[in-house]
Amino acid sequence: MKRNKSKRNRAVIGGQWGDEGKGKIIDVLMEDADINVRPTGGANAGHTLCVNGKKYVLHLVPSGIVRPSTMNVMGNGMAIDPRSLCEELRVLSEAGIDWKGRIKMALNANLVMPEHFVIEAARESGKGAVGSTMRGMSPCYTDRTARIGLIVNDLLNPKLLAEKLERNLEEKRFILEHFGKRWVKRVMKHERLQHGRFYSNDGFFNLKEIVAAYTGYGRMLERLITDTDTYLREQLGKASMVFEGAQGFVLSLDYGSYPDVTSSDPGIEGLMKGAGLPVNAAGKVYLVLKAPAITRVGKGSFPTEMGGNRSAEWCESHKQADEELRWPSPNINSRDEMEQGVAVRRLGGEYGATTGRPRRCGWFDAPLARRAFEVNKGTLILTKLDVMSSCKTLRICTGYIYEGPRIRWGETELRKGTSISTAITREEVLAYCNPQYIEMPGWRDDISKTWTWRGLPRRCKQYVARIEELVGSEVSGLSVGPDREAMIWR
Ligand code: IMP
């Protein structure tokens, strides 16, 4: 079904732990939009798009690039690894996508530098590990708030780049002393660090080599680097924009399940700040939720995880191939929830687009969605609705019962048995939340070719109505397959 054509701005936000299928929604919305803006995050994100049967995985470049004649902006809130970007542009060229003159990159976006990968390796080896994507996000954003960060524009100014880098490395050297030369040298052999080219026995980092390599990236990317804040402000009201959220709201540094979060804010405020625009320029907000199954990658509490800790441990230490050996044909209706989770993963292709890690799978979590809606508002889009069509019984988490030690939460006290209806997305609480479920019958029909609301099975419509009731907002769109056409607008 076709959506009404409109020229106003729209923002797409993931309402869970990322991987909600936002890439496809953005691609669909870009059909009648002019500019796609990606305001936050970096190469930690992976947006998978299927266009004419071809699959594209984008990390930094906005998804709109696959729509000819659109402009694609990488905003000031992003953390950009220039090496990764050059690689992505090469892949796009190979795929026959003409991106030249169609990408603008914020001159004031944060720059991911070699030391960020090394510091992240150090952090992720200790107690503070969150199971990050190892794309340098946290150290890069930390440097911004520590006021020692570099920006994209520095790539165009070798002298300034060297000066800023020297200042940036000072503190890092103290930290790395603790890990020792052998450890640092080994980490720096990684291909992201050009197989040891940036290592020096004297102070760990070879400044000359880093500056040479990064000014080289600057030369390759110079046509993209511009003042996107001004550009977007000038385009307000003239062009229609789609703001693209990377990651999901529950991974927000400001609102998410801290500390197991990313280092930017994929919520509406973070998005608009990262675009250099006021929040009221967002236009219509779409909150994208995966249902009936949701996913999470990396460490952290996941109350509705199918198979609980068993699943978390399995996903942390296994790859897709291990799983295929262990469960050659997992049963979606298995009484073993762990196996059911594996089946969802297999059916939904739930393996990280950036890291290839198996994504932990769980049931739709209304308290979490309510939290995302409370802050971002907007209308809902449900994705991957076709994946669990063969499931006999679907569970929906409607609330939590707190089962942990007594803890003061402001003026209230949480104790064993306390009911929680809107998720408190802090690890110290979420870790003790026991999901309360209702069960609904599955629709047992393949809906992947049903592209109208009227054509959906009654049970599927009832399921959607229940989600609307539980989250408190209407569902305006449903995605029933990876292709552009597999979309129902109401
Ligand atoms: P970072 O963003 O690499 O620092 O990782 C922090 C946490 O966010 C880890 O648990 C990651 O698995 C998770 N994360 C980051 N980006 C994504 C994403 O695009 N999808 C899902 N999880 C993500």
XYZ file of C-alpha atoms and ligand atoms in Angstrom:
513
model
C 0.000 0.000 0.000
C 1.315 3.483 -0.844
C 1.789 6.032 1.855
C 0.494 9.550 1.456
C 3.172 11.647 -0.158
C 4.259 14.423 2.155
C 7.127 16.854 2.112
C 7.606 17.287 5.839
C 10.495 15.971 7.887
C 10.440 12.600 9.579
C 12.614 10.940 12.202
C 13.122 7.207 12.601
C 14.111 5.943 16.028
C 14.753 2.390 17.147
C 12.715 1.724 20.285
C 14.645 -1.282 21.603
C 18.285 -2.386 21.713
C 19.041 -1.649 18.067
C 18.647 -3.797 14.957
C 14.933 -3.042 14.748
C 15.079 -2.911 10.961
C 15.285 0.880 10.730
C 17.404 0.784 7.565
C 14.532 -0.574 5.532
C 12.054 1.938 6.967
C 14.382 4.804 6.138
C 14.805 3.445 2.653
C 11.022 3.349 2.209
C 10.556 6.875 3.589
C 13.315 8.185 1.329
C 11.115 7.420 -1.652
C 9.612 10.867 -1.322
C 12.289 12.708 0.652
C 15.281 14.779 -0.417
C 17.830 14.478 2.358
C 18.754 11.583 4.617
C 20.557 12.668 7.775
C 22.475 10.266 9.997
C 23.154 12.287 13.136
C 24.764 9.919 15.680
C 26.891 6.820 16.226
C 29.511 5.434 13.925
C 30.662 2.211 12.346
C 29.170 0.347 15.327
C 25.847 0.495 13.472
C 24.969 -1.815 10.646
C 21.983 -1.098 8.440
C 21.011 -3.908 6.107
C 19.043 -2.943 3.020
C 17.560 -5.211 0.378
C 17.011 -3.466 -2.933
C 15.978 -5.420 -6.018
C 17.157 -8.617 -4.388
C 20.602 -7.143 -3.633
C 21.783 -6.837 -0.039
C 23.722 -3.783 1.186
C 25.173 -3.384 4.660
C 25.956 0.218 5.565
C 27.752 1.358 8.680
C 28.479 5.056 8.298
C 26.892 6.194 5.064
C 23.185 7.036 5.470
C 20.805 4.441 4.024
C 19.369 6.977 1.554
C 22.442 6.546 -0.628
C 20.760 3.659 -2.449
C 18.064 6.070 -3.669
C 19.504 8.039 -6.595
C 19.093 11.837 -6.476
C 18.991 12.026 -2.668
C 21.492 13.943 -0.543
C 23.013 12.063 2.399
C 24.364 13.876 5.418
C 26.598 12.526 8.166
C 25.908 14.845 11.081
C 28.025 16.450 13.786
C 27.035 13.879 16.416
C 28.658 11.016 14.569
C 31.972 9.378 15.457
C 33.645 8.786 12.124
C 36.452 6.396 11.387
C 37.792 7.715 8.058
C 39.383 4.400 7.152
C 36.096 2.615 7.523
C 34.329 5.309 5.510
C 36.806 5.043 2.620
C 36.231 1.295 2.597
C 32.453 1.724 2.576
C 32.655 4.162 -0.336
C 34.763 1.672 -2.241
C 32.154 -1.046 -1.680
C 29.375 1.314 -2.799
C 31.272 2.129 -5.987
C 31.776 -1.561 -6.652
C 28.048 -2.115 -6.193
C 27.458 0.504 -8.893
C 26.054 3.150 -6.552
C 26.967 6.636 -7.681
C 27.616 8.420 -4.397
C 29.777 11.269 -5.706
C 28.319 14.679 -4.864
C 25.622 12.976 -2.769
C 27.322 12.750 0.627
C 28.129 15.572 3.010
C 30.103 14.921 6.187
C 30.044 17.320 9.159
C 33.382 19.067 9.577
C 32.705 19.100 13.329
C 31.870 15.384 13.671
C 34.059 13.394 16.088
C 37.041 11.646 14.607
C 37.829 8.038 15.513
C 41.622 7.689 15.673
C 43.948 4.688 16.134
C 44.344 5.267 19.878
C 40.586 4.799 20.316
C 40.778 1.206 19.129
C 43.664 0.501 21.501
C 41.957 2.099 24.492
C 38.748 0.218 23.708
C 40.665 -3.074 23.620
C 42.041 -2.173 27.066
C 38.612 -1.253 28.474
C 36.899 -4.292 27.047
C 39.495 -6.557 28.649
C 38.509 -5.424 32.145
C 35.533 -5.261 34.471
C 33.962 -2.385 32.581
C 33.478 -4.500 29.445
C 30.090 -4.086 27.787
C 30.698 -6.362 24.799
C 31.143 -3.375 22.512
C 31.404 -3.568 18.741
C 35.092 -2.542 19.028
C 34.645 0.350 16.617
C 36.210 2.895 18.966
C 32.947 4.578 19.954
C 33.321 4.927 23.691
C 36.928 6.257 23.711
C 36.112 8.664 20.892
C 33.071 10.148 22.625
C 34.935 10.138 25.952
C 37.599 12.334 24.382
C 34.950 14.767 23.255
C 33.674 15.275 26.789
C 37.237 15.250 28.141
C 37.866 18.141 25.719
C 40.710 16.408 23.948
C 38.775 15.096 20.953
C 39.597 15.596 17.292
C 37.126 16.574 14.600
C 36.794 15.598 10.960
C 38.056 18.993 9.828
C 41.448 18.188 11.396
C 42.010 15.722 8.557
C 42.433 18.747 6.278
C 45.074 20.426 8.463
C 48.143 18.237 9.073
C 49.825 20.602 11.557
C 46.707 20.998 13.652
C 46.076 17.265 13.452
C 49.572 16.536 14.803
C 49.211 19.054 17.644
C 45.798 17.800 18.721
C 46.934 14.203 18.447
C 49.954 14.818 20.658
C 47.717 16.299 23.342
C 45.200 13.496 22.928
C 47.822 10.768 23.338
C 49.388 12.119 26.513
C 46.887 10.554 28.920
C 46.543 7.389 26.857
C 50.212 6.601 27.249
C 49.845 6.503 31.043
C 46.991 4.049 30.769
C 48.801 1.856 28.236
C 51.958 1.717 30.398
C 49.890 -0.454 32.687
C 49.242 -2.948 29.875
C 52.843 -2.954 28.684
C 54.554 -2.748 25.309
C 53.968 -6.349 24.314
C 50.233 -6.086 24.809
C 49.971 -2.754 22.959
C 52.135 -4.008 20.108
C 49.955 -7.083 19.722
C 46.717 -5.067 19.704
C 48.165 -2.679 17.151
C 48.822 -5.508 14.729
C 45.097 -5.444 13.902
C 44.238 -4.507 10.332
C 42.198 -1.517 11.596
C 45.520 -0.222 12.890
C 47.238 -0.965 9.623
C 49.000 -4.110 10.877
C 51.353 -2.372 13.291
C 52.203 0.654 11.119
C 51.102 3.033 13.875
C 53.058 1.323 16.671
C 56.197 2.831 18.091
C 58.454 1.434 20.796
C 58.849 4.976 21.996
C 55.527 6.190 23.450
C 53.419 3.478 21.755
C 52.222 5.640 18.870
C 54.099 6.609 15.724
C 52.775 10.130 15.315
C 54.364 10.706 11.925
C 52.796 7.600 10.422
C 49.385 8.356 11.893
C 49.393 11.938 10.611
C 50.534 10.765 7.162
C 47.804 8.126 6.967
C 45.035 10.344 8.291
C 45.858 13.344 6.114
C 45.775 10.795 3.277
C 42.191 9.975 4.273
C 41.570 13.714 4.419
C 42.619 14.037 0.782
C 40.300 11.188 -0.210
C 37.363 12.598 1.706
C 37.878 16.353 1.318
C 34.966 16.846 -1.067
C 32.608 15.426 1.528
C 33.752 17.582 4.447
C 31.570 20.627 4.979
C 29.568 22.640 7.504
C 26.495 20.403 7.507
C 24.911 22.268 10.453
C 24.574 25.376 8.290
C 23.593 23.374 5.234
C 20.758 21.613 7.072
C 19.535 24.828 8.662
C 19.395 26.398 5.219
C 17.476 23.436 3.849
C 14.817 23.541 6.593
C 11.456 24.122 4.982
C 12.902 23.784 1.467
C 13.739 20.092 1.431
C 12.160 17.142 3.191
C 14.515 15.308 5.484
C 14.568 11.886 7.072
C 16.612 11.659 10.269
C 18.082 8.224 10.729
C 18.566 6.848 14.206
C 21.479 4.479 14.651
C 21.277 1.864 17.433
C 18.151 1.814 19.588
C 16.769 4.038 22.303
C 17.471 1.529 25.088
C 21.163 1.779 24.138
C 21.074 5.552 24.681
C 23.858 6.887 26.870
C 21.357 9.292 28.415
C 18.240 7.148 28.738
C 19.262 3.549 28.133
C 20.163 0.521 30.231
C 23.278 2.202 31.608
C 26.103 1.164 31.791
C 25.478 -1.414 29.041
C 24.784 1.230 26.443
C 26.453 2.896 23.511
C 28.101 6.306 23.903
C 25.669 8.501 22.009
C 21.943 9.213 22.265
C 19.878 7.522 19.549
C 16.717 9.156 20.942
C 14.959 12.126 19.373
C 17.000 14.758 21.229
C 20.316 13.134 20.345
C 19.241 12.847 16.749
C 18.330 16.476 16.341
C 21.367 17.736 18.224
C 23.565 15.557 16.039
C 21.962 17.132 12.999
C 22.570 20.631 14.366
C 18.843 21.353 14.346
C 16.227 22.128 16.999
C 14.103 19.202 18.227
C 10.951 20.708 16.720
C 12.469 20.334 13.242
C 12.117 16.543 13.510
C 8.605 16.471 12.035
C 6.819 13.175 12.393
C 8.524 10.665 14.694
C 8.396 6.956 13.937
C 9.326 4.632 16.768
C 10.417 1.340 15.254
C 9.773 -1.797 17.301
C 10.514 -5.359 16.402
C 7.693 -7.819 17.236
C 6.854 -10.521 18.276
C 10.582 -11.074 18.956
C 13.121 -8.449 20.001
C 16.918 -8.742 20.126
C 19.947 -7.510 21.967
C 23.665 -7.732 21.106
C 26.415 -7.559 23.699
C 26.259 -7.653 27.480
C 23.473 -6.421 29.708
C 20.140 -7.413 31.180
C 17.445 -8.663 28.863
C 14.380 -9.602 30.948
C 12.447 -11.377 28.178
C 15.402 -13.278 26.679
C 14.325 -16.685 25.392
C 16.480 -19.137 27.281
C 17.672 -16.519 29.815
C 21.305 -16.763 30.909
C 21.886 -19.869 28.824
C 21.131 -17.867 25.726
C 23.236 -14.896 26.849
C 26.251 -17.119 27.482
C 25.814 -19.036 24.239
C 25.548 -15.877 22.144
C 28.591 -14.342 23.785
C 30.879 -17.203 22.929
C 29.540 -18.777 19.733
C 29.262 -17.985 16.069
C 26.497 -18.729 13.566
C 28.360 -21.795 12.293
C 28.537 -23.338 15.804
C 24.844 -22.818 16.150
C 24.048 -24.489 12.847
C 25.987 -27.541 13.963
C 24.345 -27.691 17.375
C 20.771 -26.988 16.109
C 20.557 -28.004 12.430
C 16.803 -27.327 12.321
C 15.582 -25.598 15.490
C 11.879 -25.773 16.273
C 10.045 -22.462 16.717
C 7.427 -24.277 18.795
C 9.933 -26.088 20.992
C 9.105 -26.219 24.697
C 12.736 -25.359 25.290
C 12.830 -21.551 25.074
C 16.536 -21.626 24.290
C 15.809 -23.616 21.136
C 12.890 -21.338 20.345
C 15.282 -18.395 20.530
C 17.683 -20.134 18.175
C 14.788 -20.713 15.753
C 13.843 -17.020 15.839
C 17.480 -16.095 15.214
C 17.672 -18.443 12.250
C 14.338 -17.386 10.747
C 15.006 -13.688 11.242
C 18.680 -13.802 10.231
C 19.491 -12.283 13.614
C 23.261 -12.183 13.378
C 25.071 -8.846 13.859
C 25.475 -6.854 10.634
C 28.638 -5.267 12.047
C 30.144 -8.049 14.136
C 28.452 -11.259 12.918
C 27.586 -12.113 16.532
C 24.392 -14.089 17.207
C 21.806 -11.624 18.519
C 20.123 -12.626 21.763
C 16.377 -13.073 21.107
C 13.464 -12.416 23.450
C 9.739 -11.673 23.572
C 8.204 -8.276 22.899
C 8.698 -6.199 26.010
C 5.952 -3.616 26.566
C 7.546 -1.928 29.651
C 10.624 -1.232 27.548
C 8.574 0.060 24.620
C 6.540 2.248 26.975
C 9.756 3.819 28.205
C 10.880 4.512 24.639
C 7.498 5.992 23.792
C 7.402 8.118 26.946
C 10.555 9.970 25.890
C 10.314 9.979 22.094
C 6.539 9.906 21.522
C 5.660 9.259 17.905
C 3.753 6.648 16.039
C 4.824 3.002 15.983
C 6.178 0.866 13.181
C 6.364 -2.872 13.808
C 9.017 -4.796 11.913
C 9.786 -8.440 11.235
C 6.171 -9.336 11.909
C 6.435 -12.151 9.360
C 9.314 -13.965 11.096
C 7.285 -15.805 13.740
C 4.257 -16.640 11.586
C 4.622 -20.350 12.282
C 4.659 -19.933 16.056
C 1.662 -21.432 17.867
C 1.746 -19.247 20.973
C 3.174 -15.743 21.236
C 4.117 -14.197 24.533
C 4.082 -10.484 25.318
C 5.677 -9.071 28.436
C 3.170 -6.645 29.954
C 5.045 -5.678 33.114
C 7.860 -6.683 35.465
C 7.983 -7.898 39.029
C 11.110 -6.662 40.776
C 12.941 -9.551 42.461
C 16.154 -7.953 43.705
C 17.499 -6.587 46.971
C 15.817 -3.503 48.424
C 16.904 -0.387 46.656
C 15.844 3.227 47.021
C 14.690 4.666 43.728
C 14.283 8.322 44.546
C 11.340 8.669 46.869
C 10.147 5.096 46.326
C 11.681 1.843 47.463
C 11.846 -1.188 45.247
C 11.584 -4.495 47.048
C 10.800 -8.100 46.152
C 7.370 -8.204 44.539
C 7.181 -4.524 43.457
C 5.381 -4.192 40.107
C 7.005 -2.095 37.400
C 4.969 -1.116 34.359
C 7.375 1.248 32.579
C 10.932 -0.073 32.491
C 13.520 1.563 34.716
C 16.368 1.274 32.277
C 19.237 1.157 34.711
C 21.210 -2.031 35.070
C 20.897 -2.066 38.880
C 17.114 -2.408 38.484
C 16.657 -4.088 35.113
C 18.884 -6.971 36.198
C 16.241 -8.017 38.749
C 13.111 -7.566 36.648
C 11.041 -10.675 36.123
C 8.810 -10.439 33.059
C 5.065 -11.038 33.406
C 3.570 -12.448 30.246
C 0.266 -12.766 28.494
C -0.077 -15.316 25.748
C -1.780 -14.877 22.400
C -2.326 -17.408 19.649
C -0.013 -17.042 16.643
C -1.571 -16.466 13.201
C 0.003 -19.581 11.628
C -0.179 -18.047 8.135
C 2.685 -16.732 6.040
C 2.116 -12.951 5.911
C 5.255 -12.041 3.992
C 3.287 -11.538 0.782
C 0.370 -9.787 2.454
C 0.903 -6.105 1.814
C -2.462 -4.729 2.905
C -3.906 -4.327 6.391
C -7.178 -5.888 5.281
C -5.387 -8.983 4.061
C -3.724 -9.749 7.412
C -5.069 -12.673 9.456
C -7.481 -11.673 12.231
C -5.137 -13.000 14.907
C -2.334 -10.861 13.585
C -4.534 -7.752 13.726
C -5.508 -8.650 17.289
C -1.842 -8.969 18.181
C -1.107 -5.510 16.727
C -4.092 -4.018 18.571
C -2.781 -5.463 21.833
C 0.615 -3.856 21.277
C -1.032 -0.497 20.585
C -2.981 -0.798 23.814
C 0.080 -1.781 25.852
C 2.428 0.867 24.471
C -0.189 3.595 24.256
C 0.341 4.648 20.645
C -1.044 3.663 17.279
C 0.818 1.393 14.880
C 0.976 3.220 11.574
C 3.259 0.886 9.659
C 4.088 -2.811 9.552
C 7.033 -4.412 7.839
C 6.416 -7.999 6.782
C 9.619 -8.784 4.898
C 13.006 -7.354 4.010
C 12.057 -5.875 0.625
C 10.825 -2.330 0.085
C 7.443 -3.544 -1.070
C 6.795 -5.679 2.012
C 5.337 -2.765 3.932
C 1.832 -2.017 5.128
C 0.784 1.560 5.952
C -2.462 2.172 7.803
P 29.518 0.346 21.210
O 28.436 1.185 20.605
O 30.368 -0.339 20.200
O 30.309 1.104 22.227
O 28.827 -0.861 22.028
C 28.064 -0.628 23.210
C 26.870 -1.575 23.264
O 25.942 -1.227 22.243
C 27.228 -3.043 23.007
O 26.374 -3.842 23.798
C 26.892 -3.239 21.533
O 26.581 -4.569 21.223
C 25.683 -2.340 21.401
N 25.512 -1.817 20.033
C 26.195 -0.829 19.437
N 25.756 -0.616 18.200
C 24.745 -1.458 17.996
C 23.854 -1.685 16.902
O 23.901 -1.033 15.852
N 22.934 -2.672 17.088
C 22.846 -3.388 18.245
N 23.650 -3.213 19.282
C 24.588 -2.251 19.168
